[in-house]
mmCIF file of C-alpha atoms in Angstrom:
data_model
loop_
_atom_site.group_PDB
_atom_site.id
_atom_site.type_symbol
_atom_site.label_atom_id
_atom_site.label_comp_id
_atom_site.label_asym_id
_atom_site.label_seq_id
_atom_site.Cartn_x
_atom_site.Cartn_y
_atom_site.Cartn_z
ATOM 1 C CA MET O 1 -15.181 19.053 0.033
ATOM 2 C CA THR O 2 -13.465 15.747 0.629
ATOM 3 C CA SER O 3 -11.464 14.192 -2.177
ATOM 4 C CA LEU O 4 -12.410 10.973 -3.985
ATOM 5 C CA LEU O 5 -9.599 9.242 -2.212
ATOM 6 C CA GLN O 6 -10.931 10.307 1.202
ATOM 7 C CA GLN O 7 -14.403 9.104 0.280
ATOM 8 C CA SER O 8 -13.066 5.732 -0.855
ATOM 9 C CA LEU O 9 -11.106 5.189 2.351
ATOM 10 C CA ARG O 10 -14.403 5.192 4.263
ATOM 11 C CA SER O 11 -15.615 2.124 2.403
ATOM 12 C CA PRO O 12 -15.788 -1.266 4.074
ATOM 13 C CA GLY O 13 -12.754 -3.457 3.787
ATOM 14 C CA ALA O 14 -10.443 -0.621 2.733
ATOM 15 C CA THR O 15 -8.099 -0.823 5.678
ATOM 16 C CA ALA O 16 -4.713 0.429 4.570
ATOM 17 C CA ARG O 17 -1.397 -1.207 5.205
ATOM 18 C CA ARG O 18 1.524 1.242 5.057
ATOM 19 C CA VAL O 19 4.406 -0.219 3.114
ATOM 20 C CA ALA O 20 7.731 0.915 4.508
ATOM 21 C CA ALA O 21 10.091 2.570 1.992
ATOM 22 C CA THR O 22 13.715 1.588 1.972
ATOM 23 C CA ALA O 23 15.835 3.167 -0.789
ATOM 24 C CA ARG O 24 18.649 1.121 -2.241
ATOM 25 C CA GLY O 25 21.700 2.127 -4.187
ATOM 26 C CA ALA O 26 21.099 3.001 -7.771
ATOM 27 C CA SER O 27 23.207 1.826 -10.732
ATOM 28 C CA GLN O 28 24.187 4.087 -13.568
ATOM 29 C CA PRO O 29 20.969 5.294 -15.239
ATOM 30 C CA ARG O 30 20.400 4.638 -18.936
ATOM 31 C CA VAL O 31 18.516 7.834 -19.619
ATOM 32 C CA THR O 32 18.657 11.005 -21.601
ATOM 33 C CA THR O 33 20.004 14.140 -19.820
ATOM 34 C CA ALA O 34 16.557 15.801 -20.007
ATOM 35 C CA ARG O 35 14.886 12.912 -18.309
ATOM 36 C CA ALA O 36 17.647 12.340 -15.754
ATOM 37 C CA ASN O 37 17.221 15.955 -14.564
ATOM 38 C CA ARG O 38 13.513 15.538 -13.882
ATOM 39 C CA TYR O 39 12.627 15.860 -10.230
ATOM 40 C CA SER O 40 11.461 12.543 -8.799
ATOM 41 C CA THR O 41 8.164 12.763 -6.978
ATOM 42 C CA ALA O 42 8.983 9.532 -5.285
ATOM 43 C CA THR O 43 11.984 10.956 -3.443
ATOM 44 C CA SER O 44 10.395 14.274 -2.606
ATOM 45 C CA PRO O 45 10.065 14.929 1.171
ATOM 46 C CA SER O 46 6.504 16.022 0.491
ATOM 47 C CA SER O 47 5.592 12.981 -1.580
ATOM 48 C CA LYS O 48 2.509 11.116 -0.339
ATOM 49 C CA PRO O 49 2.107 7.336 -0.512
ATOM 50 C CA LEU O 50 0.299 5.963 -3.532
ATOM 51 C CA GLN O 51 -2.926 4.166 -2.753
ATOM 52 C CA LEU O 52 -3.236 0.574 -4.135
ATOM 53 C CA TYR O 53 -6.603 -1.209 -4.209
ATOM 54 C CA THR O 54 -5.927 -4.860 -4.929
ATOM 55 C CA ALA O 55 -6.307 -8.556 -4.292
ATOM 56 C CA GLY O 56 -3.959 -11.535 -4.485
ATOM 57 C CA THR O 57 -4.440 -12.165 -8.224
ATOM 58 C CA PRO O 58 -1.870 -12.207 -11.065
ATOM 59 C CA ASN O 59 -3.132 -8.778 -12.172
ATOM 60 C CA GLY O 60 -2.902 -7.410 -8.674
ATOM 61 C CA HIS O 61 0.578 -8.893 -8.272
ATOM 62 C CA LYS O 62 1.856 -7.166 -11.401
ATOM 63 C CA VAL O 63 1.255 -3.770 -9.829
ATOM 64 C CA SER O 64 2.547 -4.670 -6.326
ATOM 65 C CA ILE O 65 5.740 -6.109 -7.885
ATOM 66 C CA LEU O 66 6.513 -2.886 -9.689
ATOM 67 C CA LEU O 67 5.683 -0.810 -6.638
ATOM 68 C CA GLU O 68 8.107 -2.873 -4.605
ATOM 69 C CA GLU O 69 10.760 -2.415 -7.307
ATOM 70 C CA LEU O 70 10.192 1.392 -7.244
ATOM 71 C CA GLN O 71 10.284 1.323 -3.435
ATOM 72 C CA ALA O 72 13.657 -0.390 -3.519
ATOM 73 C CA GLN O 73 15.009 1.879 -6.189
ATOM 74 C CA TYR O 74 13.596 5.273 -5.236
ATOM 75 C CA GLY O 75 12.001 4.932 -1.821
ATOM 76 C CA LEU O 76 8.478 5.168 -3.228
ATOM 77 C CA ARG O 77 5.823 4.601 -0.592
ATOM 78 C CA TYR O 78 2.415 3.039 -1.045
ATOM 79 C CA ASP O 79 -0.527 1.978 1.040
ATOM 80 C CA VAL O 80 -2.406 -1.243 0.375
ATOM 81 C CA HIS O 81 -6.245 -1.518 0.549
ATOM 82 C CA PRO O 82 -7.205 -5.193 0.237
ATOM 83 C CA ILE O 83 -10.374 -5.733 -1.822
ATOM 84 C CA ASP O 84 -12.461 -8.792 -1.045
ATOM 85 C CA ILE O 85 -13.438 -9.894 -4.488
ATOM 86 C CA SER O 86 -15.333 -12.921 -3.182
ATOM 87 C CA LYS O 87 -17.835 -10.468 -1.628
ATOM 88 C CA GLY O 88 -18.044 -8.236 -4.671
ATOM 89 C CA THR O 89 -16.443 -5.263 -2.991
ATOM 90 C CA GLN O 90 -15.017 -4.204 -6.340
ATOM 91 C CA LYS O 91 -18.578 -3.669 -7.561
ATOM 92 C CA GLU O 92 -19.643 -1.322 -4.747
ATOM 93 C CA PRO O 93 -20.407 2.285 -5.701
ATOM 94 C CA TRP O 94 -17.360 3.769 -3.998
ATOM 95 C CA PHE O 95 -15.063 1.488 -6.042
ATOM 96 C CA ILE O 96 -16.948 2.062 -9.280
ATOM 97 C CA LYS O 97 -16.046 5.750 -8.836
ATOM 98 C CA LEU O 98 -12.391 4.705 -8.991
ATOM 99 C CA ASN O 99 -12.885 2.148 -11.806
ATOM 100 C CA PRO O 100 -16.150 2.073 -13.720
ATOM 101 C CA ASN O 101 -15.212 -1.470 -14.898
ATOM 102 C CA GLY O 102 -15.358 -2.766 -11.294
ATOM 103 C CA ARG O 103 -12.072 -4.725 -11.303
ATOM 104 C CA ILE O 104 -8.848 -4.642 -9.364
ATOM 105 C CA PRO O 105 -6.206 -3.393 -9.310
ATOM 106 C CA VAL O 106 -6.589 0.390 -9.137
ATOM 107 C CA ILE O 107 -4.069 2.981 -7.928
ATOM 108 C CA VAL O 108 -4.866 6.453 -6.737
ATOM 109 C CA ASP O 109 -2.078 9.015 -6.904
ATOM 110 C CA PRO O 110 -2.446 11.736 -4.221
ATOM 111 C CA ASN O 111 0.632 13.512 -5.628
ATOM 112 C CA ARG O 112 -1.264 14.211 -8.826
ATOM 113 C CA GLY O 113 -4.691 15.330 -7.539
ATOM 114 C CA ASP O 114 -5.934 11.868 -6.512
ATOM 115 C CA PHE O 115 -5.645 10.704 -10.070
ATOM 116 C CA ALA O 116 -6.985 7.174 -10.487
ATOM 117 C CA VAL O 117 -5.562 4.545 -12.889
ATOM 118 C CA PHE O 118 -7.016 1.115 -13.715
ATOM 119 C CA GLU O 119 -6.027 -1.707 -16.106
ATOM 120 C CA THR O 120 -2.790 -3.332 -15.160
ATOM 121 C CA ALA O 121 -0.750 -2.458 -18.266
ATOM 122 C CA ALA O 122 -1.927 1.176 -17.972
ATOM 123 C CA ILE O 123 -0.934 1.233 -14.350
ATOM 124 C CA LEU O 124 2.575 -0.137 -15.086
ATOM 125 C CA LEU O 125 3.136 2.415 -17.780
ATOM 126 C CA TYR O 126 1.769 5.221 -15.566
ATOM 127 C CA LEU O 127 4.166 4.284 -12.757
ATOM 128 C CA GLU O 128 7.059 4.053 -15.262
ATOM 129 C CA GLN O 129 6.164 7.499 -16.688
ATOM 130 C CA HIS O 130 5.876 9.375 -13.398
ATOM 131 C CA TYR O 131 8.029 7.480 -10.890
ATOM 132 C CA ASP O 132 10.742 5.540 -12.739
ATOM 133 C CA THR O 133 12.559 8.749 -13.538
ATOM 134 C CA GLN O 134 15.906 6.982 -14.139
ATOM 135 C CA LEU O 135 14.228 4.310 -16.393
ATOM 136 C CA LYS O 136 15.421 1.392 -14.319
ATOM 137 C CA PHE O 137 12.470 -0.712 -15.556
ATOM 138 C CA SER O 138 11.877 0.693 -18.981
ATOM 139 C CA PHE O 139 13.574 2.344 -21.988
ATOM 140 C CA ASP O 140 13.703 5.857 -23.271
ATOM 141 C CA PRO O 141 11.169 6.038 -26.166
ATOM 142 C CA GLN O 142 13.251 8.693 -27.860
ATOM 143 C CA THR O 143 16.780 7.389 -27.698
ATOM 144 C CA ARG O 144 15.942 3.677 -27.404
ATOM 145 C CA ALA O 145 12.822 3.497 -29.540
ATOM 146 C CA ASN O 146 13.294 -0.100 -30.667
ATOM 147 C CA GLU O 147 13.781 -1.401 -27.156
ATOM 148 C CA TYR O 148 10.784 0.595 -25.940
ATOM 149 C CA SER O 149 8.695 -0.841 -28.747
ATOM 150 C CA GLU O 150 9.843 -4.422 -27.873
ATOM 151 C CA MET O 151 8.817 -3.819 -24.291
ATOM 152 C CA LEU O 152 5.361 -2.710 -25.348
ATOM 153 C CA GLN O 153 5.008 -5.650 -27.751
ATOM 154 C CA TRP O 154 5.667 -8.201 -25.022
ATOM 155 C CA MET O 155 3.413 -6.354 -22.549
ATOM 156 C CA PHE O 156 0.582 -6.433 -25.108
ATOM 157 C CA PHE O 157 1.344 -10.087 -25.880
ATOM 158 C CA THR O 158 0.700 -10.946 -22.261
ATOM 159 C CA HIS O 159 -2.269 -8.573 -21.927
ATOM 160 C CA GLY O 160 -4.015 -9.916 -24.948
ATOM 161 C CA GLY O 161 -2.793 -13.519 -25.007
ATOM 162 C CA ILE O 162 -1.476 -15.224 -21.914
ATOM 163 C CA GLY O 163 -3.756 -13.550 -19.418
ATOM 164 C CA PRO O 164 -7.019 -14.056 -21.345
ATOM 165 C CA MET O 165 -6.216 -17.594 -22.539
ATOM 166 C CA GLN O 166 -4.945 -18.936 -19.200
ATOM 167 C CA GLY O 167 -8.130 -18.366 -17.219
ATOM 168 C CA GLN O 168 -11.078 -20.060 -18.743
ATOM 169 C CA GLY O 169 -9.892 -23.573 -19.316
ATOM 170 C CA VAL O 170 -9.790 -24.437 -15.651
ATOM 171 C CA HIS O 171 -13.576 -23.927 -15.295
ATOM 172 C CA HIS O 172 -14.733 -27.058 -17.040
ATOM 173 C CA SER O 173 -12.692 -29.616 -15.156
ATOM 174 C CA ILE O 174 -15.549 -29.546 -12.562
ATOM 175 C CA GLU O 175 -18.021 -31.872 -14.139
ATOM 176 C CA SER O 176 -21.194 -31.422 -12.124
ATOM 177 C CA GLY O 177 -22.916 -28.724 -10.094
ATOM 178 C CA PRO O 178 -21.673 -26.034 -7.739
ATOM 179 C CA VAL O 179 -18.956 -27.182 -5.394
ATOM 180 C CA PRO O 180 -17.100 -25.518 -2.553
ATOM 181 C CA VAL O 181 -14.362 -23.248 -3.882
ATOM 182 C CA PRO O 182 -11.349 -22.524 -1.722
ATOM 183 C CA VAL O 183 -10.086 -19.035 -1.220
ATOM 184 C CA HIS O 184 -7.120 -19.444 -3.564
ATOM 185 C CA VAL O 185 -9.510 -20.465 -6.323
ATOM 186 C CA HIS O 186 -11.426 -17.276 -5.832
ATOM 187 C CA VAL O 187 -8.176 -15.398 -6.090
ATOM 188 C CA LEU O 188 -7.754 -17.018 -9.506
ATOM 189 C CA GLN O 189 -11.254 -16.202 -10.700
ATOM 190 C CA TRP O 190 -9.941 -13.434 -10.917
ATOM 191 C CA GLU O 191 -11.107 -9.930 -10.194
ATOM 192 C CA HIS O 192 -14.230 -10.510 -12.298
ATOM 193 C CA GLN O 193 -15.892 -12.676 -9.678
ATOM 194 C CA THR O 194 -18.853 -11.511 -7.619
ATOM 195 C CA HIS O 195 -20.442 -14.718 -6.409
ATOM 196 C CA ASP O 196 -20.626 -16.245 -2.932
ATOM 197 C CA ALA O 197 -17.380 -17.561 -1.554
ATOM 198 C CA THR O 198 -18.626 -21.120 -1.059
ATOM 199 C CA THR O 199 -20.208 -21.865 -4.481
ATOM 200 C CA ASP O 200 -19.395 -21.770 -8.117
ATOM 201 C CA ASP O 201 -22.900 -21.191 -9.561
ATOM 202 C CA SER O 202 -22.733 -17.483 -10.249
ATOM 203 C CA PRO O 203 -23.613 -16.174 -13.734
ATOM 204 C CA HIS O 204 -21.125 -13.347 -13.189
ATOM 205 C CA PHE O 205 -18.039 -15.437 -13.933
ATOM 206 C CA SER O 206 -15.869 -13.857 -16.515
ATOM 207 C CA LEU O 207 -15.838 -15.390 -19.948
ATOM 208 C CA LEU O 208 -12.540 -13.695 -20.716
ATOM 209 C CA LEU O 209 -10.127 -16.101 -19.063
ATOM 210 C CA PRO O 210 -10.371 -19.370 -21.022
ATOM 211 C CA ALA O 211 -8.054 -21.999 -19.493
ATOM 212 C CA ASN O 212 -8.931 -21.639 -15.786
ATOM 213 C CA HIS O 213 -12.567 -21.120 -16.536
ATOM 214 C CA PHE O 214 -13.156 -24.382 -18.432
ATOM 215 C CA LEU O 215 -10.831 -26.541 -16.323
ATOM 216 C CA LYS O 216 -12.084 -25.517 -12.895
ATOM 217 C CA PHE O 217 -15.383 -23.664 -12.844
ATOM 218 C CA ALA O 218 -17.738 -24.852 -15.584
ATOM 219 C CA PRO O 219 -20.865 -26.725 -14.317
ATOM 220 C CA GLU O 220 -20.467 -29.321 -17.114
ATOM 221 C CA ASP O 221 -17.547 -31.048 -18.744
ATOM 222 C CA ILE O 222 -16.676 -29.666 -22.131
ATOM 223 C CA PRO O 223 -13.578 -31.537 -23.352
ATOM 224 C CA TYR O 224 -13.221 -29.484 -26.500
ATOM 225 C CA ALA O 225 -13.121 -26.241 -24.512
ATOM 226 C CA LYS O 226 -10.643 -27.555 -21.999
ATOM 227 C CA LYS O 227 -8.336 -28.868 -24.715
ATOM 228 C CA ARG O 228 -8.714 -25.739 -26.884
ATOM 229 C CA TYR O 229 -7.733 -23.253 -24.193
ATOM 230 C CA LEU O 230 -5.111 -25.438 -22.494
ATOM 231 C CA ASP O 231 -3.413 -26.033 -25.875
ATOM 232 C CA GLU O 232 -3.484 -22.321 -26.594
ATOM 233 C CA THR O 233 -1.881 -21.577 -23.252
ATOM 234 C CA LYS O 234 0.848 -24.093 -24.034
ATOM 235 C CA ARG O 235 1.326 -22.526 -27.491
ATOM 236 C CA LEU O 236 1.766 -19.089 -25.899
ATOM 237 C CA TYR O 237 4.331 -20.561 -23.480
ATOM 238 C CA GLY O 238 6.072 -21.854 -26.608
ATOM 239 C CA VAL O 239 6.238 -18.334 -28.041
ATOM 240 C CA LEU O 240 7.803 -17.116 -24.760
ATOM 241 C CA ASN O 241 10.281 -19.972 -24.900
ATOM 242 C CA ILE O 242 11.345 -18.936 -28.419
ATOM 243 C CA ARG O 243 11.829 -15.366 -27.284
ATOM 244 C CA LEU O 244 13.777 -16.351 -24.191
ATOM 245 C CA ASP O 245 16.173 -18.747 -26.030
ATOM 246 C CA GLY O 246 19.584 -17.178 -25.338
ATOM 247 C CA ARG O 247 18.003 -14.307 -23.360
ATOM 248 C CA ASP O 248 17.434 -13.507 -19.705
ATOM 249 C CA TRP O 249 14.647 -10.963 -20.223
ATOM 250 C CA LEU O 250 11.931 -10.201 -22.704
ATOM 251 C CA ALA O 251 12.973 -6.798 -24.001
ATOM 252 C CA GLY O 252 16.259 -5.091 -24.656
ATOM 253 C CA PRO O 253 19.419 -5.923 -26.687
ATOM 254 C CA GLY O 254 21.657 -8.931 -26.174
ATOM 255 C CA ARG O 255 20.321 -11.049 -23.276
ATOM 256 C CA GLY O 256 17.823 -8.379 -22.554
ATOM 257 C CA THR O 257 17.116 -6.030 -19.631
ATOM 258 C CA TYR O 258 14.648 -6.607 -16.802
ATOM 259 C CA SER O 259 11.691 -4.357 -17.426
ATOM 260 C CA ILE O 260 7.932 -3.944 -16.948
ATOM 261 C CA ALA O 261 7.463 -6.428 -19.779
ATOM 262 C CA ASP O 262 8.739 -9.116 -17.411
ATOM 263 C CA VAL O 263 6.756 -7.739 -14.519
ATOM 264 C CA ASN O 264 3.638 -7.898 -16.614
ATOM 265 C CA ALA O 265 4.087 -11.521 -17.637
ATOM 266 C CA TYR O 266 5.550 -13.169 -14.585
ATOM 267 C CA PRO O 267 2.498 -13.464 -12.233
ATOM 268 C CA TRP O 268 0.374 -15.128 -14.962
ATOM 269 C CA VAL O 269 2.977 -17.638 -16.066
ATOM 270 C CA ASN O 270 3.999 -18.309 -12.487
ATOM 271 C CA SER O 271 0.437 -19.605 -11.868
ATOM 272 C CA HIS O 272 0.836 -22.322 -14.542
ATOM 273 C CA SER O 273 0.121 -25.177 -12.092
ATOM 274 C CA PHE O 274 -3.389 -23.880 -11.419
ATOM 275 C CA THR O 275 -4.035 -23.969 -15.112
ATOM 276 C CA GLY O 276 -3.264 -27.692 -15.199
ATOM 277 C CA ILE O 277 0.391 -27.418 -16.312
ATOM 278 C CA ALA O 278 2.338 -29.033 -13.435
ATOM 279 C CA SER O 279 5.812 -28.787 -14.969
ATOM 280 C CA MET O 280 7.514 -26.220 -17.179
ATOM 281 C CA ASP O 281 10.129 -28.632 -18.365
ATOM 282 C CA GLU O 282 8.669 -28.462 -21.895
ATOM 283 C CA TRP O 283 9.710 -24.770 -21.943
ATOM 284 C CA PRO O 284 13.186 -24.673 -20.384
ATOM 285 C CA HIS O 285 13.869 -21.072 -21.232
ATOM 286 C CA VAL O 286 10.600 -19.959 -19.679
ATOM 287 C CA LYS O 287 11.317 -22.130 -16.663
ATOM 288 C CA ALA O 288 14.692 -20.513 -16.196
ATOM 289 C CA TRP O 289 13.098 -17.006 -16.601
ATOM 290 C CA LEU O 290 10.535 -17.873 -13.961
ATOM 291 C CA GLU O 291 13.229 -18.898 -11.519
ATOM 292 C CA ARG O 292 15.334 -15.871 -12.357
ATOM 293 C CA THR O 293 12.516 -13.427 -11.951
ATOM 294 C CA GLY O 294 11.211 -15.084 -8.786
ATOM 295 C CA GLU O 295 14.529 -14.583 -7.064
ATOM 296 C CA ARG O 296 14.285 -10.829 -7.166
ATOM 297 C CA PRO O 297 13.564 -9.500 -3.679
ATOM 298 C CA ALA O 298 10.986 -7.044 -4.966
ATOM 299 C CA VAL O 299 9.178 -9.843 -6.812
ATOM 300 C CA LYS O 300 9.066 -11.989 -3.742
ATOM 301 C CA ALA O 301 7.655 -9.041 -1.708
ATOM 302 C CA GLY O 302 5.145 -8.021 -4.410
ATOM 303 C CA MET O 303 3.764 -11.560 -4.657
ATOM 304 C CA GLN O 304 2.861 -11.384 -0.946
ATOM 305 C CA VAL O 305 0.628 -8.323 -1.339
ATOM 306 C CA PRO O 306 -1.976 -7.947 0.078
#
């Protein structure tokens, strides 16, 4: 009997791109002895590449950035299966078997019985648990419980605040009727979109991403909605700015330590211009954080996937 992964690979549009693995030198791990002694699946000669089903959205880029970080740190390999969300590929039966919610990204782990994981924060935590064995991008929940909690708090802040608020407001800047929508707009729909690639009249648009939705995609102009969600996005940037005052990263003591909390937030905030916020000068600490994060080689590589 073929595995779920084998079945999914037969689907249209699931052509894989093998991502070459190049291990880099590792700095001193900040881990407990018990965790440090765990065998790393990523560096096992028998380890198989993880399978990533994704598109070029902020949620997709979160996962590809962390995979690139893990590749650089441990030599983790992964294959990319681009999903054409403008054609509704993520709603096809084979994909629904991987994620009943019909959204990207999804990973399938052939090293753990073709185990499938969806929801970006869940994927990041899964990868941290099973492949970041030296805790290069996280904190030990036993010995560094406070830092681990901080990391989770800022991950959930993004997952429940910045991501949802930043999307809908763009929809209502279009004041009349369906209009041609360029490919990059469909990327920023985001993975909830199932309508035709040339129009914006689908009833399937997500109502969960306020700023982009009302500024760009709504068939009528609703000034209140545009202002409400754009103002809320700016407020959330202000919260980040407070946190990053005197800090380099969102979690960790002192100036902080780069972690999956930063990975989780960066792709959303980095798309600020599409939300109608051309300059980040109002939030200088966030602006500096964006520049700092964007200079990481793994971040640059992950933002190019697929």
